[in-house]
Amino acid sequence: MPVRGANGDRQRMPEILDAAERAEPPTEPESGLTTVHDPADVGDPGTADRPGSEGDEIGTVAQRPPPGVAHSGAVMAIGTVFSRATGFLRTVTIGAALGTTLLGDAYQAAEMIPYTVYELLLGGMLASVFVPFLVKRRKLDQDGGDATEQRLFTAVLLALLVLTVAAVLAADWLISLYAGEYEGRQREVTVLLTRLLLIQVFFIGVSGVSGTMLNVRHRFGAAMWAPVANNLLTMAAALFYLWLAGAGRTAATVTDGQLTVLALGSAFGTMAQSAILGWTLWTAGFRWRPRLDLRGSGFGEAARTAVWMMVYVAVVQAGVLVTANVATRAGKRAAAEAGHQVEGSGLAVYKFALVVFQLPYAVIAVSVITALLPRMSSHVTDGRRDLVRADLSRGFRLACALLVPLSLGMLAFGIPGAVAIFSHGSTTPDGARRIGVILMVFAVMVLPFTFHQLLMRVFYALGDTRTPGLIAVPAGIAQIATAFALLAFVPPHQVVIGLPLSYGLFYLVAGLGAALVLRRRLGGMDGRRIMRALVRLHLAALPALAFAGATVLAASRLPGEQLPALLALLIGGIGGGLLYVLTARLMRIAELGYFYDLARARLPGRGQGGTP
C-alpha cells in the first residue's frame, strides 16, 4: 500500500462522494426526519469489538473533527499507515514467537482480557459519552471546561487504579471465564501472562482519557503515532523472547522468566503509548489539578444519555468473551483427543485471521464513514430523509467497489497469503494454513459487517442509541448460541473454523434488524440500486477471481512452502487487480469509475477534473 494511501483516501473520499452525487439523478425532497435525542450528546463506540491493541480508528473518526484538521497533513497520513502496518507486523511477530498451539492460545486469551475489561467498564463510556460532553462544556462553561476536565481526569485515574488492582487480583477468576478448561501448567502459564498484562489496564485508560482530551482540542496526530511506539516495543519484546527461548516452545517447556520478558515488554509498550499521549496533552496546555467534587459536574446526566449505547457495547463484549471461551476450550479438547499439541485449533489462529479480516474495513469503510458522518448529520439537521437515504446507499456502494474484490481475494489467497505472512518461527506452515482457512470463512462476512457499521452511524446521526442497543440483544443471543452449538456438535479441531460464522451472524441479524427499522424511518433503503451494484461488482470480479484461483493452483505445484505462496500472492493479486479494473471499466460500473477518474485526474499534467 502506498504510504499516503490510508489518510489520502480519506481526504479524497468527499470528492468521490460529491462526484457520485452529481452523476446520480436527484431524488424528490422528503422532509419529516426527526432526531430522537440531540446527536451531539452521544459519541461513537466504534465496532465495540476491537481485537486488542490493533484496534480500529472509528473511535477517532466518529468524533467528526473539523475538515482540514483531523485528516490533513503528511505527518498524520504517514502516522496512520505506520500505525496500521506496525500493528499488523506486531501480530505476525507474536505469531512467530508463540505459534498456534496451546501456548499461543494462552497468550491471546491473556492479551484480550485487559482490553475487554477496560472497554466494557470505562472505554465505551469515554468514546460514547465524555468526548461530546467535554466538547459541549468547553463551549458553554466560563472556564472553557477546565473544571470538568480536572474532575474527569481525576475520577478516571482513581477508577483505573482500583480497576487495575482488582483485575490483577481476579486474574485466576477471569481465566475461568475466558479459558474455562485450562488446567495444570497450561492454566499457570495463562494466569501468569494475564496478571502481567492486566497491568496495562491503567495505561490503556490513561491513553484513552488523554486521547479524549486531545480529541476535543483538535490534536489528532499523537493518537495516530503513539500506537507505533507501542507496536514496536511489543515486537521487540516478542523477538527478544524468540531469541531467548527459541521457536517451538510449549506451555510445558516455556519458563516463567521467558514469559515475563514477553508480557512485560508488551506492558511497557502500552506505558510508552500512554506517556506519549500524556506528554502531548501537557504540551497542549493541560495541567492536572486533582479534583473530586463531582456533585453537580453533570457526569451522571451525561452517562444516562448513553445507557443504551453501553448495552450495545456490553452485548458485543459478551460475544467476544464467549468466542474466546469456546475457542480456548476447543483447542484444549483437540489436544486432549490427539494426545499432543494440535496446530491451529484454538484462539490464536482465530485472532490472527480476525486482524487480517478487519484490515479492509479499517482502511476503506472507515474512509467512507469519515466522509459520510458530517453529510448525514447535516441532512438530519435539515430533516431530509431522502438525502440521508441517498448518502447511505451511495457510501455503501462506493465502499463495495473496493471491498468486493478484496473479500473475494481473501477467498482466493487466504491460504497462500497466510503461509507467506505467518509461516515463521514457531508458526508452522500447517498452522498458517489454518489461519488461511479461517480467513476464507471470514471473507464472506466483509460486506455484512461493513453494512451493519454504516447502518449504526445512521442511528447515531439521528441521536438514537436505543434501537442499536435493542437490536444487539437478539443478535448477541444468536452469536452466543451458535458458538456454543459449534462447541457441542462439531469436532474440537474444526470448531474454530466455524467461529467466523458465529461472529458474522451477529452482524447479519443486527444488520437486518437495523435495515428494517431504517427502511421505515427513511422511506426505503434504495435496495434495488444497492443489489444491482453488488451483482455487477461481483460479476466484474469473476475474471479476476478465476485468474487468482489459477495462479494459486499453479503455484501450489512448485516445491517449497513460502516462495510459491508469495508468488501466488504477488502475481495473482496484481494480475487479478488489473483484470478487475479492466472488466469494471468495460462494464461501465460507475462506483469504481469515480475512483478511477479521480486517480487519473491526479496524475501529473492531468489537472483536477475527471469526474463523470
XYZ file of C-alpha atoms in Angstrom, residues 8-447:
440
model
C -5.022 10.079 1.434
C -8.126 8.043 0.630
C -9.958 9.827 3.416
C -9.002 13.216 2.055
C -10.296 12.215 -1.397
C -13.415 10.365 -0.292
C -15.575 13.529 -0.021
C -14.615 14.357 -3.623
C -15.666 10.878 -4.742
C -18.967 11.144 -2.877
C -19.565 14.558 -4.451
C -18.836 13.141 -7.906
C -21.243 10.250 -7.330
C -23.935 12.631 -6.096
C -23.594 14.835 -9.179
C -23.786 11.836 -11.509
C -26.891 10.269 -9.951
C -30.382 11.647 -10.578
C -31.623 13.872 -7.743
C -34.346 12.476 -5.530
C -37.609 14.123 -4.697
C -37.246 16.124 -1.463
C -38.695 14.243 1.520
C -38.835 16.058 4.813
C -40.048 14.926 8.223
C -36.936 13.161 9.519
C -36.563 13.891 13.224
C -33.904 13.069 15.801
C -34.590 11.008 18.913
C -32.088 12.923 21.051
C -29.514 15.580 20.317
C -26.885 13.668 18.271
C -24.181 15.890 19.764
C -24.755 14.285 23.182
C -23.577 10.811 22.177
C -20.344 9.732 20.531
C -19.487 6.536 18.713
C -18.009 3.418 20.376
C -16.667 2.160 17.075
C -17.034 -1.516 16.228
C -17.022 -2.217 20.011
C -15.085 -5.449 19.417
C -11.574 -4.146 18.887
C -9.099 -7.040 18.855
C -6.725 -5.659 21.451
C -4.106 -3.079 20.593
C -4.540 -3.475 16.845
C -7.747 -1.504 17.324
C -9.611 0.458 14.742
C -9.964 4.133 14.059
C -13.703 4.517 14.346
C -13.451 5.939 17.816
C -11.400 8.818 16.449
C -13.295 9.205 13.209
C -16.653 9.274 14.886
C -15.948 12.478 16.762
C -16.321 14.389 13.498
C -13.269 16.635 13.669
C -13.341 19.840 11.668
C -12.497 19.439 7.990
C -8.882 20.158 7.217
C -7.765 19.476 10.803
C -8.126 15.802 11.607
C -7.304 14.356 8.217
C -4.801 16.706 6.701
C -1.050 16.805 6.596
C 1.571 14.307 5.532
C 2.640 13.617 9.120
C -0.803 12.365 10.083
C -1.202 10.359 6.883
C 2.129 8.611 7.399
C 1.331 8.112 11.094
C -1.913 6.324 10.286
C -0.252 3.987 7.796
C 2.651 3.260 10.141
C 0.215 2.524 12.960
C -1.657 0.071 10.746
C 1.486 -1.517 9.353
C 3.269 -1.919 12.682
C 0.085 -3.234 14.300
C -0.115 -5.923 11.655
C 3.601 -6.728 11.944
C 3.150 -6.936 15.710
C 0.547 -9.670 15.187
C 2.843 -11.548 12.797
C 5.786 -11.265 15.225
C 3.779 -12.613 18.168
C 2.669 -15.479 15.935
C 6.282 -16.230 15.076
C 7.248 -16.167 18.748
C 4.451 -18.304 20.193
C 2.890 -20.238 17.320
C -0.671 -21.501 17.003
C -0.751 -24.262 19.629
C -1.836 -24.013 23.278
C 0.930 -21.565 24.262
C -0.174 -19.148 21.548
C -3.778 -19.614 22.666
C -2.783 -18.797 26.250
C -1.144 -15.527 25.239
C -4.065 -14.474 23.065
C -6.547 -15.150 25.878
C -4.394 -13.221 28.340
C -3.962 -10.297 25.931
C -7.699 -9.991 25.273
C -8.635 -9.630 28.926
C -7.179 -6.181 29.793
C -8.650 -4.579 26.664
C -12.046 -6.205 27.233
C -12.109 -5.189 30.916
C -11.189 -1.616 30.024
C -13.571 -1.344 27.077
C -16.521 -2.758 28.986
C -16.092 -0.773 32.217
C -14.618 2.507 31.006
C -13.517 2.707 27.368
C -17.017 2.644 25.922
C -18.049 5.487 28.225
C -15.117 7.656 27.169
C -15.831 7.202 23.463
C -19.593 7.436 23.542
C -20.225 9.871 26.405
C -17.363 12.050 27.501
C -15.961 13.319 24.200
C -19.256 15.010 23.220
C -19.793 16.031 26.866
C -16.394 17.766 27.050
C -16.916 19.451 23.684
C -20.164 20.936 24.953
C -18.717 22.012 28.308
C -15.709 23.694 26.662
C -18.164 25.802 24.667
C -20.613 26.614 27.472
C -18.565 26.892 30.691
C -16.953 30.190 31.620
C -13.643 28.448 32.369
C -13.667 26.689 28.983
C -14.475 23.359 30.619
C -11.275 23.279 32.710
C -13.007 22.264 35.961
C -14.906 19.494 34.174
C -11.695 18.155 32.629
C -9.914 18.212 36.014
C -12.770 16.259 37.610
C -12.885 13.764 34.746
C -9.130 13.180 34.727
C -9.051 12.679 38.500
C -12.060 10.365 38.552
C -10.747 8.271 35.661
C -7.280 7.871 37.193
C -8.744 6.722 40.511
C -11.149 4.362 38.768
C -8.318 2.958 36.662
C -6.144 2.352 39.717
C -8.924 0.483 41.531
C -9.899 -1.408 38.377
C -6.304 -2.475 37.643
C -5.633 -3.732 41.166
C -8.959 -5.586 41.260
C -8.351 -7.126 37.835
C -4.842 -8.342 38.748
C -6.178 -9.934 41.940
C -9.038 -11.530 39.971
C -6.804 -12.902 37.202
C -7.489 -16.517 38.112
C -11.253 -15.965 38.056
C -11.032 -14.092 34.742
C -9.181 -17.024 33.214
C -12.069 -19.256 34.251
C -14.306 -17.023 32.127
C -12.064 -16.938 29.072
C -10.353 -20.329 29.242
C -12.547 -22.439 31.486
C -10.976 -25.837 30.714
C -7.346 -24.875 31.145
C -5.659 -26.788 33.939
C -2.236 -27.634 35.274
C 0.727 -25.909 33.640
C -1.483 -24.522 30.852
C -3.560 -22.650 33.412
C -0.488 -21.475 35.336
C 1.001 -20.018 32.157
C -2.222 -18.246 31.229
C -2.745 -16.805 34.735
C 0.855 -15.542 34.839
C 0.519 -13.847 31.452
C -2.859 -12.402 32.411
C -1.591 -10.908 35.689
C 1.347 -9.265 33.931
C -0.730 -7.991 31.000
C -3.507 -6.679 33.259
C -1.075 -4.003 34.416
C -1.874 -2.476 31.039
C -5.432 -1.598 32.080
C -4.202 1.524 33.877
C -2.082 2.683 30.959
C -4.707 1.812 28.356
C -7.060 4.032 30.344
C -4.552 6.870 30.596
C -4.155 6.675 26.825
C -7.939 6.715 26.453
C -8.615 9.762 28.617
C -5.582 11.612 27.214
C -6.741 10.852 23.685
C -10.245 12.025 24.603
C -8.961 15.359 25.850
C -6.642 15.774 22.876
C -9.594 15.000 20.615
C -11.652 17.901 21.942
C -8.577 20.137 21.461
C -8.348 19.054 17.801
C -4.934 17.478 18.427
C -5.083 14.202 16.488
C -1.516 13.489 15.368
C -0.266 11.893 18.588
C -3.183 9.453 18.670
C -2.040 8.182 15.262
C 1.665 7.963 16.100
C 1.627 6.773 19.735
C 0.434 3.221 18.830
C 3.511 2.892 16.611
C 5.747 3.076 19.702
C 3.557 0.503 21.435
C 3.707 -1.858 18.465
C 7.470 -1.515 18.006
C 8.215 -2.203 21.682
C 5.895 -5.220 21.708
C 7.564 -6.528 18.549
C 10.983 -6.056 20.150
C 9.849 -7.999 23.214
C 8.495 -10.824 21.036
C 11.730 -11.012 19.043
C 13.801 -10.991 22.240
C 11.623 -13.787 23.612
C 12.131 -15.749 20.379
C 15.906 -15.279 20.658
C 15.869 -16.192 24.347
C 13.520 -19.176 24.267
C 13.796 -20.332 20.667
C 10.991 -21.472 18.403
C 8.585 -24.257 19.240
C 8.184 -23.759 22.994
C 5.114 -25.260 24.626
C 3.301 -24.492 27.854
C 5.251 -27.363 29.420
C 8.710 -26.253 28.256
C 8.489 -22.449 28.496
C 9.783 -20.839 31.699
C 8.140 -18.157 33.796
C 11.107 -15.878 33.168
C 10.743 -16.149 29.399
C 7.027 -15.397 29.624
C 7.702 -12.443 31.924
C 10.043 -10.920 29.338
C 7.335 -11.142 26.676
C 4.443 -9.896 28.804
C 6.323 -7.021 30.452
C 7.624 -5.951 27.049
C 4.044 -5.670 25.830
C 3.050 -3.808 29.004
C 5.985 -1.445 28.566
C 4.766 -0.665 25.043
C 1.398 0.377 26.454
C 3.163 2.528 29.066
C 5.136 4.249 26.320
C 1.963 4.935 24.344
C 0.257 6.491 27.373
C 3.376 8.551 28.145
C 3.441 9.961 24.599
C -0.225 10.922 24.746
C 0.113 12.335 28.271
C 3.102 14.445 27.250
C 1.242 15.685 24.169
C -1.682 16.666 26.388
C 0.734 18.576 28.621
C 2.169 20.428 25.607
C -1.421 21.284 24.625
C -1.703 23.250 27.877
C -3.453 20.830 30.239
C -2.138 20.871 33.831
C -3.711 18.295 36.103
C -5.009 19.553 39.467
C -6.801 16.754 41.358
C -10.493 17.464 41.967
C -13.067 15.113 43.454
C -16.020 17.493 43.819
C -18.160 15.526 41.378
C -21.533 16.707 42.682
C -23.157 18.903 40.060
C -20.492 18.044 37.483
C -23.085 16.668 35.051
C -21.258 13.341 34.649
C -24.253 11.324 35.824
C -26.611 13.024 33.405
C -24.125 12.550 30.564
C -23.797 8.848 31.358
C -27.573 8.376 31.437
C -27.821 9.654 27.859
C -25.742 6.700 26.685
C -27.256 3.829 28.674
C -28.413 2.091 25.501
C -25.024 2.648 23.881
C -23.453 0.808 26.793
C -25.987 -2.003 26.362
C -24.724 -2.368 22.799
C -21.077 -2.401 23.959
C -21.875 -4.952 26.688
C -23.626 -7.310 24.255
C -20.737 -7.136 21.782
C -18.208 -7.767 24.561
C -20.263 -10.725 25.762
C -19.873 -12.164 22.277
C -16.108 -11.583 22.448
C -15.942 -13.395 25.795
C -17.967 -16.391 24.592
C -15.923 -16.644 21.401
C -12.693 -16.691 23.411
C -14.110 -19.259 25.814
C -15.293 -21.558 23.030
C -12.016 -21.234 21.089
C -9.811 -21.988 24.109
C -11.980 -24.952 25.131
C -11.896 -26.328 21.579
C -8.111 -26.012 21.406
C -7.707 -27.780 24.726
C -10.102 -30.596 23.752
C -8.404 -31.067 20.375
C -5.035 -31.502 22.100
C -6.539 -33.923 24.632
C -8.119 -36.036 21.866
C -4.922 -36.152 19.817
C -2.676 -36.705 22.814
C -0.307 -33.938 21.642
C -0.212 -30.282 20.586
C -2.569 -29.598 17.676
C -1.755 -26.804 15.243
C -4.398 -24.119 14.759
C -7.327 -25.437 16.772
C -7.717 -22.659 19.309
C -7.887 -18.934 19.915
C -4.569 -17.872 18.333
C -5.465 -18.730 14.734
C -8.889 -17.120 15.147
C -7.374 -13.868 16.443
C -4.751 -13.740 13.684
C -7.405 -14.228 10.993
C -9.647 -11.613 12.641
C -6.893 -8.986 12.440
C -6.468 -9.611 8.700
C -10.238 -9.649 8.149
C -10.682 -6.201 9.694
C -7.917 -4.531 7.673
C -10.023 -3.777 4.542
C -12.773 -2.342 6.716
C -10.292 -0.229 8.665
C -8.762 1.272 5.528
C -11.747 1.543 3.160
C -15.008 1.568 5.119
C -13.651 3.901 7.784
C -12.739 6.312 4.984
C -16.330 6.226 3.775
C -17.697 6.711 7.305
C -15.381 9.668 7.841
C -16.807 11.396 4.788
C -20.435 10.362 5.377
C -20.833 11.432 9.009
C -20.814 15.207 8.521
C -23.003 14.912 5.401
C -25.604 12.734 7.096
C -25.571 14.889 10.207
C -26.252 17.962 8.087
C -29.130 16.230 6.289
C -30.581 15.052 9.609
C -30.492 18.638 10.867
C -32.460 19.665 7.766
C -34.934 16.794 8.246
C -34.169 15.414 4.744
C -34.651 11.667 4.898
C -34.218 11.335 1.124
C -30.689 12.735 1.312
C -29.747 10.543 4.284
C -31.054 7.507 2.382
C -29.093 8.507 -0.716
C -25.880 9.046 1.259
C -26.183 5.653 2.946
C -26.768 3.898 -0.385
C -24.021 5.815 -2.140
C -21.495 5.263 0.631
C -22.092 1.523 0.811
C -21.910 1.096 -2.964
C -18.662 3.051 -3.169
C -17.145 1.030 -0.329
C -18.216 -2.194 -2.026
C -16.429 -1.189 -5.227
C -13.195 -1.879 -3.333
C -14.406 -4.344 -0.694
C -15.922 -6.846 -3.155
C -12.595 -7.684 -4.865
C -10.807 -7.671 -1.513
C -13.293 -10.079 0.071
C -13.048 -12.383 -2.947
C -9.284 -12.010 -2.752
C -9.426 -13.350 0.807
C -11.209 -16.416 -0.575
C -8.613 -16.981 -3.265
C -5.474 -16.041 -1.355
C -6.466 -16.938 2.193
C -4.209 -19.968 2.466
C -1.175 -18.876 0.393
C -1.371 -15.386 1.894
C -1.388 -16.757 5.437
C 1.527 -19.095 4.650
C 3.559 -16.246 3.152
C 2.860 -13.889 6.060
C 2.575 -16.056 9.166
C 4.719 -19.119 8.479
C 7.745 -18.016 10.503
C 9.372 -19.017 13.772
C 7.004 -21.018 15.948
C 4.148 -20.828 13.427
C 4.485 -23.770 11.076
C 3.081 -23.898 7.536
C 0.278 -26.136 8.837
C -0.626 -23.549 11.470
C -0.503 -20.781 8.868
C -2.788 -22.769 6.565
C -5.332 -22.992 9.376
C -5.232 -19.204 9.665
C -5.889 -19.035 5.929
C -8.875 -21.373 6.103
C -10.451 -19.300 8.883
C -9.765 -16.125 6.896
C -11.620 -17.628 3.936
C -14.685 -18.121 6.152
C -14.329 -14.568 7.450
C -14.239 -13.305 3.854
C -17.971 -13.845 3.353
C -18.619 -11.551 6.329
C -16.830 -8.467 4.980
C -19.881 -6.896 3.335
